[in-house]
Every structure is written in C-alpha cells, then in structure tokens.
C-alpha cells in the first residue's frame, strides 16, 4: 500500500491509498473554495449523561446530486470534485460538513472506489483489503489527536438509511468522548469480570454463539453470527477469533482473510429478500476500544474490549422497513419481528454456491 497525503483548496486533508507503490498523486484542487467554517458543538445531556453534537452548518450539505455532479467521483475536465485526481483506488478526506470538528473531534469520508455505480460488495478482495488498510491507518492517525478518545469507522448504505450521496463510501467519526453504546458494553464487561473472577464477557459471548444455531459463517480467523438478542430484523456480528481491542491489533492471518469473509456477508445481505429486490439498505459499524485509560469502568483495560463489526438492515421483509417507533425511540426497548434463529437460517441459505 502507498499512502499520499495532500490538501484540498480549503485546507482540508486528502489522503490517497493506492495498491501500487509507483502511483503518483500530484493533482491540485482547482476549485475556488473558501476555508471551511463549522459550528460543531458537543453538549452533554444532564439526565441521560450522553452527548449530542449540534452542527447547524450541515443543513447546507449536498443532498442527492445527479450522478454527473457527484462530489465523490474523480475530477474530470471542468467537472471538479472533492477528489482532484482523474482516478483513485481508495481516498479519504476531511468532511466538508462535519458533525464533529476541532476540539469536538473530526469527521472523515472514505471513498471505497472511484466507480460511482459500484457498491462495497462489488469490490475485489484486493480492493476490500485496501479499504481495511485505510481504516486501520486512519484509526492509528486519529488516535494521536489530543481531542480524540474513540474512532468509529462505518458505512451507511441506501436511501432508506438516510444516505444523501449515492457513491460507494463510508465515514469515520473521531469522538472526543467514549460513546454511550461503548460505555454500556464496558460496564457490562466490568460487571461480568468482577462476578466471574476475571472472565471476559466478549469471550463468553463468542463461545456461547459458537455452540448455538445462529452461526452464519465461520472461518479460521473470523466468526459471523446473528446475536441471541438481535435488535434488528437481520443483524450479523463479525468477530475475529483472537480478541483484539481495535483494527491495529489484527494479525496478518485475520487481515488476509477479512476481505473474503466480509464480501461474502455483504453479498448475502443483497440476496436475503430474493431476486428482483432493490439492494438491501444497511449500516456496517466497527466497534473499537476507546483510547486512553478506562478508569471509570472498574477493573477494565483496553485489552478487555473485543473489536467487532456489526452489520444490520432496517428492512424486515420485502418492501417493508423496521421503524424505530414509540418503544424503540421513546424508551430504547427494541421489538424484533424476525427471530434471530430464522434470520441466521436465511443468511445461511443465501450463501454463494
């Protein structure tokens, strides 16, 4: 992998990740852009103890542009985009309309391919491996920023999810705090560790799932399963067999095997609802341990956390979506219409031949 860092016209960082070491990236951003001005502010909720990012400048972000005006496609002739070069393998840049900025963290966009009409599932294993390298590198780099406590790599796919740009891409949020979902996991890990005299909760969960009927696929280095208490109609958790706290901890075997495993999962998601159905909308989310000390979680250290990926769709059956209504949105109590065992069975049935 070759990494090339440059700057866009307004000063934002742009990084190219190329599979060839001899690739030259010297294209200049020719757009007349003013410096980006953001209004991002993190406010604490005194009752819930969580945080909300207030970012009014995002109201002006680009919304469903036509394909020939896509800001994530390579620049071509007089059509200038966020990517000055005429082609790229993987490109990462600071979001022009970030939810988090400055002392409130950082937001980046990850373009998986220059092909506007592709999806992650269309990538080759080599291309998917390069995206993994980009995620890993950005996790390492962002962890060194003084304002960053946790790095979150994710992809939103599909208009039903709220995606406003059709180009295959994901995002990275670098939070200045430990996110509420991660904090809940760490508290559970701490309680389990104390109650069992040191047993790791993530290891116990994985051991239980390996012995049950919700395994979707299992390889030498990875295990994918529908969790016992799945929140979403079709939800898969992907764990490396060897527990590591973040992407940086993956060994060579897990890195090599990941593209094949992940692409298979994504392709199965597109086959869940049968032929002729539109592409399955999904969220794919990497869960990594926060950086720094975890003093508020009694007895827990970073090594106790297990890196894993959660992949889920809001589509519950053909033509029907799962909405977060009263119980889910008002009380955070999910109601799942699809039994996890049935979801796992369906995901096994649509395996590649």
C-alpha positions as semicolon CSV with decimal commas, in nm:
position;residue;x (nm);y (nm);z (nm)
1;X;0,000;0,000;0,000
2;X;0,117;0,354;-0,080
3;X;-0,022;0,648;0,118
4;X;-0,014;1,002;-0,020
5;X;-0,135;1,298;0,189
6;X;-0,222;1,632;0,028
7;X;-0,451;1,930;0,083
8;X;-0,773;2,046;-0,081
9;X;-0,823;2,410;-0,182
10;X;-0,984;2,500;0,151
11;X;-0,710;2,339;0,358
12;X;-0,879;2,008;0,440
13;X;-0,662;1,696;0,431
14;X;-0,699;1,442;0,149
15;X;-0,525;1,103;0,161
16;X;-0,491;0,858;-0,126
17;X;-0,439;0,488;-0,055
18;X;-0,304;0,302;-0,358
19;X;-0,231;-0,064;-0,417
20;X;0,069;0,022;-0,639
21;X;0,381;0,172;-0,484
22;X;0,470;0,365;-0,801
23;X;0,143;0,565;-0,818
24;X;0,196;0,941;-0,827
25;X;-0,068;1,171;-0,676
26;X;0,011;1,533;-0,761
27;X;-0,323;1,664;-0,894
28;X;-0,415;2,006;-0,750
29;X;-0,762;2,102;-0,631
30;X;-0,856;2,384;-0,872
31;X;-1,183;2,482;-0,705
32;X;-1,213;2,838;-0,563
33;X;-1,306;2,723;-0,211
34;X;-1,307;2,939;0,099
35;X;-1,184;2,795;0,427
36;X;-1,440;2,562;0,584
37;X;-1,631;2,720;0,872
38;X;-1,810;2,486;1,111
39;X;-2,041;2,539;1,408
40;X;-1,995;2,197;1,566
41;X;-2,053;2,186;1,941
42;X;-2,087;1,890;2,178
43;X;-2,347;1,932;2,453
44;X;-2,399;1,697;2,747
45;X;-2,743;1,575;2,846
46;X;-2,753;1,606;3,228
47;X;-3,028;1,346;3,266
48;X;-2,901;1,073;3,036
49;X;-2,533;1,151;3,071
50;X;-2,474;1,122;2,697
51;X;-2,361;1,377;2,439
52;X;-2,528;1,545;2,140
53;X;-2,340;1,710;1,854
54;X;-2,503;2,038;1,747
55;X;-2,395;2,114;1,389
56;X;-2,625;2,363;1,218
57;X;-2,385;2,416;0,926
58;X;-2,475;2,068;0,800
59;X;-2,812;2,197;0,679
60;X;-2,631;2,325;0,370
61;X;-2,460;1,997;0,275
62;X;-2,501;1,844;-0,070
63;X;-2,825;1,645;-0,097
64;X;-2,887;1,377;-0,362
65;X;-2,696;1,538;-0,652
66;X;-2,727;1,385;-1,001
67;X;-2,459;1,129;-1,086
68;X;-2,273;1,370;-1,315
69;X;-2,233;1,614;-1,023
70;X;-2,125;1,362;-0,761
71;X;-1,860;1,520;-0,534
72;X;-1,701;1,179;-0,462
73;X;-1,626;1,085;-0,821
74;X;-1,282;1,172;-0,962
75;X;-1,243;1,514;-1,121
76;X;-1,273;1,515;-1,498
77;X;-1,218;1,814;-1,726
78;X;-1,417;2,111;-1,593
79;X;-1,614;1,893;-1,352
80;X;-1,422;1,937;-1,028
81;X;-1,495;1,725;-0,722
82;X;-1,355;1,654;-0,376
83;X;-1,103;1,422;-0,548
84;X;-0,873;1,629;-0,775
85;X;-0,722;1,326;-0,950
86;X;-0,881;1,157;-1,251
87;X;-0,891;0,816;-1,078
88;X;-0,822;0,663;-0,738
89;X;-0,819;0,334;-0,551
90;X;-0,928;0,450;-0,203
91;X;-0,947;0,814;-0,096
92;X;-1,009;0,966;0,248
93;X;-1,070;1,333;0,319
94;X;-1,193;1,560;0,594
95;X;-1,567;1,606;0,566
96;X;-1,664;1,949;0,434
97;X;-1,976;1,940;0,654
98;X;-1,854;1,762;0,967
99;X;-2,067;1,673;1,268
100;X;-1,751;1,697;1,480
101;X;-1,462;1,938;1,429
102;X;-1,173;2,100;1,614
103;X;-1,188;2,037;1,989
104;X;-1,509;1,841;1,927
105;X;-1,334;1,572;1,721
106;X;-1,308;1,507;1,348
107;X;-1,512;1,355;1,065
108;X;-1,372;1,197;0,750
109;X;-1,520;1,050;0,431
110;X;-1,384;0,720;0,296
111;X;-1,439;0,662;-0,077
112;X;-1,414;0,288;-0,140
113;X;-1,373;0,309;-0,518
114;X;-1,386;0,564;-0,798
115;X;-1,665;0,363;-0,967
116;X;-1,985;0,555;-0,893
117;X;-2,216;0,267;-0,982
118;X;-2,046;0,004;-0,765
119;X;-2,109;-0,095;-0,403
120;X;-1,873;-0,237;-0,143
121;X;-1,999;-0,584;-0,231
122;X;-1,877;-0,530;-0,590
123;X;-1,515;-0,476;-0,483
124;X;-1,246;-0,734;-0,539
125;X;-1,075;-0,890;-0,239
126;X;-0,769;-0,676;-0,312
127;X;-0,980;-0,359;-0,312
128;X;-1,158;-0,457;0,011
129;X;-0,821;-0,531;0,169
130;X;-0,704;-0,182;0,077
131;X;-1,011;-0,031;0,248
132;X;-0,922;-0,231;0,560
133;X;-0,570;-0,085;0,545
134;X;-0,718;0,266;0,516
135;X;-0,949;0,209;0,815
136;X;-0,655;0,080;1,018
137;X;-0,426;0,366;0,923
138;X;-0,688;0,631;0,997
139;X;-0,761;0,469;1,335
140;X;-0,392;0,492;1,420
141;X;-0,354;0,852;1,299
142;X;-0,671;0,987;1,457
143;X;-0,593;0,823;1,791
144;X;-0,298;1,061;1,826
145;X;-0,514;1,376;1,807
146;X;-0,546;1,530;2,155
147;X;-0,922;1,579;2,115
148;X;-0,996;1,218;2,013
149;X;-1,095;0,939;2,253
150;X;-1,269;0,691;2,022
151;X;-1,254;0,617;1,647
152;X;-1,561;0,483;1,468
153;X;-1,542;0,353;1,108
154;X;-1,880;0,287;0,945
155;X;-2,082;0,271;0,625
156;X;-2,441;0,381;0,569
157;X;-2,584;0,226;0,254
158;X;-2,916;0,309;0,089
159;X;-3,163;0,597;0,077
160;X;-3,374;0,424;0,343
161;X;-3,084;0,468;0,585
162;X;-3,060;0,839;0,501
163;X;-2,766;0,835;0,261
164;X;-2,751;1,158;0,059
165;X;-2,467;1,064;-0,180
166;X;-2,504;0,753;-0,396
167;X;-2,131;0,696;-0,448
168;X;-1,994;0,395;-0,252
169;X;-1,841;0,548;0,058
170;X;-1,826;0,533;0,434
171;X;-1,729;0,766;0,714
172;X;-1,502;0,785;1,015
173;X;-1,603;0,975;1,328
174;X;-1,332;1,056;1,581
175;X;-1,518;1,135;1,903
176;X;-1,382;1,343;2,192
177;X;-1,552;1,104;2,436
178;X;-1,639;0,738;2,480
179;X;-1,968;0,681;2,300
180;X;-2,272;0,575;2,507
181;X;-2,303;0,237;2,334
182;X;-1,940;0,154;2,403
183;X;-1,975;0,271;2,763
184;X;-2,266;0,029;2,812
185;X;-2,052;-0,256;2,678
186;X;-1,762;-0,163;2,907
187;X;-1,987;-0,152;3,213
188;X;-2,119;-0,497;3,127
189;X;-1,763;-0,622;3,077
190;X;-1,663;-0,479;3,416
191;X;-1,959;-0,636;3,596
192;X;-1,902;-0,976;3,432
193;X;-1,531;-0,966;3,509
194;X;-1,599;-0,900;3,877
195;X;-1,878;-1,155;3,906
196;X;-1,679;-1,437;3,743
197;X;-1,339;-1,369;3,894
198;X;-1,187;-1,237;3,574
199;X;-1,369;-1,400;3,281
200;X;-1,400;-1,187;2,969
201;X;-1,759;-1,120;2,861
202;X;-1,680;-1,094;2,489
203;X;-1,507;-1,432;2,501
204;X;-1,807;-1,581;2,682
205;X;-2,050;-1,440;2,422
206;X;-1,845;-1,577;2,132
207;X;-1,812;-1,919;2,298
208;X;-2,190;-1,932;2,351
209;X;-2,266;-1,837;1,992
210;X;-2,021;-2,094;1,854
211;X;-2,216;-2,361;2,041
212;X;-2,557;-2,244;1,919
213;X;-2,760;-2,231;1,596
214;X;-2,712;-1,869;1,494
215;X;-2,372;-1,900;1,323
216;X;-2,383;-1,755;0,971
217;X;-2,028;-1,848;0,870
218;X;-1,708;-1,942;1,048
219;X;-1,352;-1,949;0,914
220;X;-1,006;-1,993;1,057
221;X;-0,983;-1,632;1,177
222;X;-1,341;-1,495;1,181
223;X;-1,686;-1,586;1,312
224;X;-2,012;-1,427;1,195
225;X;-2,336;-1,483;1,385
226;X;-2,681;-1,339;1,448
227;X;-2,677;-1,247;1,819
228;X;-2,917;-1,414;2,062
229;X;-3,082;-1,078;2,139
230;X;-3,059;-0,919;1,793
231;X;-3,220;-0,575;1,783
232;X;-3,270;-0,562;1,406
233;X;-3,454;-0,796;1,165
234;X;-3,129;-0,910;1,004
235;X;-2,824;-0,834;1,216
236;X;-2,483;-1,003;1,197
237;X;-2,187;-0,957;1,431
238;X;-1,843;-1,039;1,290
239;X;-1,565;-1,119;1,541
240;X;-1,203;-1,214;1,494
241;X;-1,141;-1,542;1,679
242;X;-0,844;-1,384;1,856
243;X;-0,966;-1,098;2,076
244;X;-0,803;-0,762;1,996
245;X;-0,916;-0,413;2,106
246;X;-0,901;-0,241;1,766
247;X;-0,814;-0,275;1,398
248;X;-0,446;-0,220;1,471
249;X;-0,440;-0,545;1,669
250;X;-0,544;-0,776;1,384
251;X;-0,273;-1,021;1,284
252;X;-0,173;-1,098;0,925
253;X;-0,395;-1,405;0,903
254;X;-0,709;-1,212;1,006
255;X;-0,624;-0,925;0,770
256;X;-0,572;-1,158;0,478
257;X;-0,895;-1,348;0,538
258;X;-1,117;-1,047;0,617
259;X;-1,194;-0,933;0,259
260;X;-1,330;-1,271;0,152
261;X;-1,542;-1,308;0,467
262;X;-1,681;-0,954;0,465
263;X;-1,761;-0,951;0,093
264;X;-1,949;-1,279;0,136
265;X;-2,157;-1,130;0,418
266;X;-2,245;-0,820;0,214
267;X;-2,341;-1,031;-0,086
268;X;-2,564;-1,248;0,131
269;X;-2,735;-0,933;0,259
270;X;-2,816;-0,842;-0,100
271;X;-2,973;-1,186;-0,153
272;X;-3,182;-1,202;0,166
273;X;-3,504;-1,082;0,009
274;X;-3,476;-1,262;-0,325
275;X;-3,419;-1,175;-0,688
276;X;-3,561;-0,851;-0,823
277;X;-3,549;-0,671;-0,488
278;X;-3,362;-0,339;-0,465
279;X;-3,022;-0,351;-0,291
280;X;-3,053;-0,413;0,082
281;X;-3,003;-0,094;0,287
282;X;-2,764;-0,147;0,575
283;X;-2,537;0,002;0,837
284;X;-2,195;-0,154;0,887
285;X;-2,019;-0,043;1,205
286;X;-1,678;-0,121;1,353
287;X;-1,669;-0,124;1,733
288;X;-1,324;-0,042;1,871
289;X;-1,197;0,021;2,223
290;X;-1,159;0,385;2,327
291;X;-0,804;0,514;2,355
292;X;-0,652;0,618;2,683
293;X;-0,734;0,493;3,030
294;X;-1,071;0,341;3,124
295;X;-1,067;0,442;3,489
296;X;-1,444;0,490;3,512
297;X;-1,501;0,123;3,421
298;X;-1,373;-0,058;3,729
299;X;-1,100;-0,309;3,652
300;X;-1,138;-0,287;3,272
301;X;-0,841;-0,225;3,042
302;X;-0,833;-0,178;2,664
303;X;-0,731;-0,540;2,611
304;X;-1,065;-0,650;2,763
305;X;-1,257;-0,498;2,471
306;X;-1,319;-0,707;2,159
307;X;-1,303;-0,546;1,818
308;X;-1,606;-0,650;1,617
309;X;-1,820;-0,538;1,326
310;X;-2,198;-0,509;1,344
311;X;-2,389;-0,527;1,016
312;X;-2,767;-0,479;1,007
313;X;-3,053;-0,376;0,783
314;X;-3,371;-0,186;0,865
315;X;-3,566;-0,387;0,605
316;X;-3,770;-0,656;0,782
317;X;-3,926;-0,821;0,478
318;X;-3,981;-0,746;0,111
319;X;-4,099;-0,386;0,073
320;X;-4,128;-0,325;0,449
321;X;-3,897;-0,136;0,684
322;X;-3,838;-0,160;1,058
323;X;-3,917;0,181;1,205
324;X;-3,792;0,297;1,542
325;X;-4,128;0,396;1,684
326;X;-4,253;0,455;2,039
327;X;-4,086;0,176;2,232
328;X;-3,755;0,196;2,044
329;X;-3,723;0,575;2,017
330;X;-3,903;0,667;2,338
331;X;-3,767;0,400;2,573
332;X;-3,480;0,235;2,380
333;X;-3,654;-0,103;2,404
334;X;-3,633;-0,279;2,068
335;X;-3,902;-0,511;1,934
336;X;-3,774;-0,750;1,667
337;X;-4,024;-0,917;1,429
338;X;-3,770;-1,170;1,295
339;X;-3,644;-1,441;1,533
340;X;-3,261;-1,439;1,531
341;X;-3,255;-1,814;1,459
342;X;-3,473;-1,762;1,149
343;X;-3,252;-1,473;1,033
344;X;-2,940;-1,687;1,070
345;X;-3,101;-1,971;0,878
346;X;-3,196;-1,736;0,594
347;X;-2,843;-1,594;0,579
348;X;-2,702;-1,946;0,555
349;X;-2,949;-2,035;0,275
350;X;-2,833;-1,749;0,054
351;X;-2,463;-1,843;0,068
352;X;-2,268;-1,825;-0,254
353;X;-2,261;-2,153;-0,441
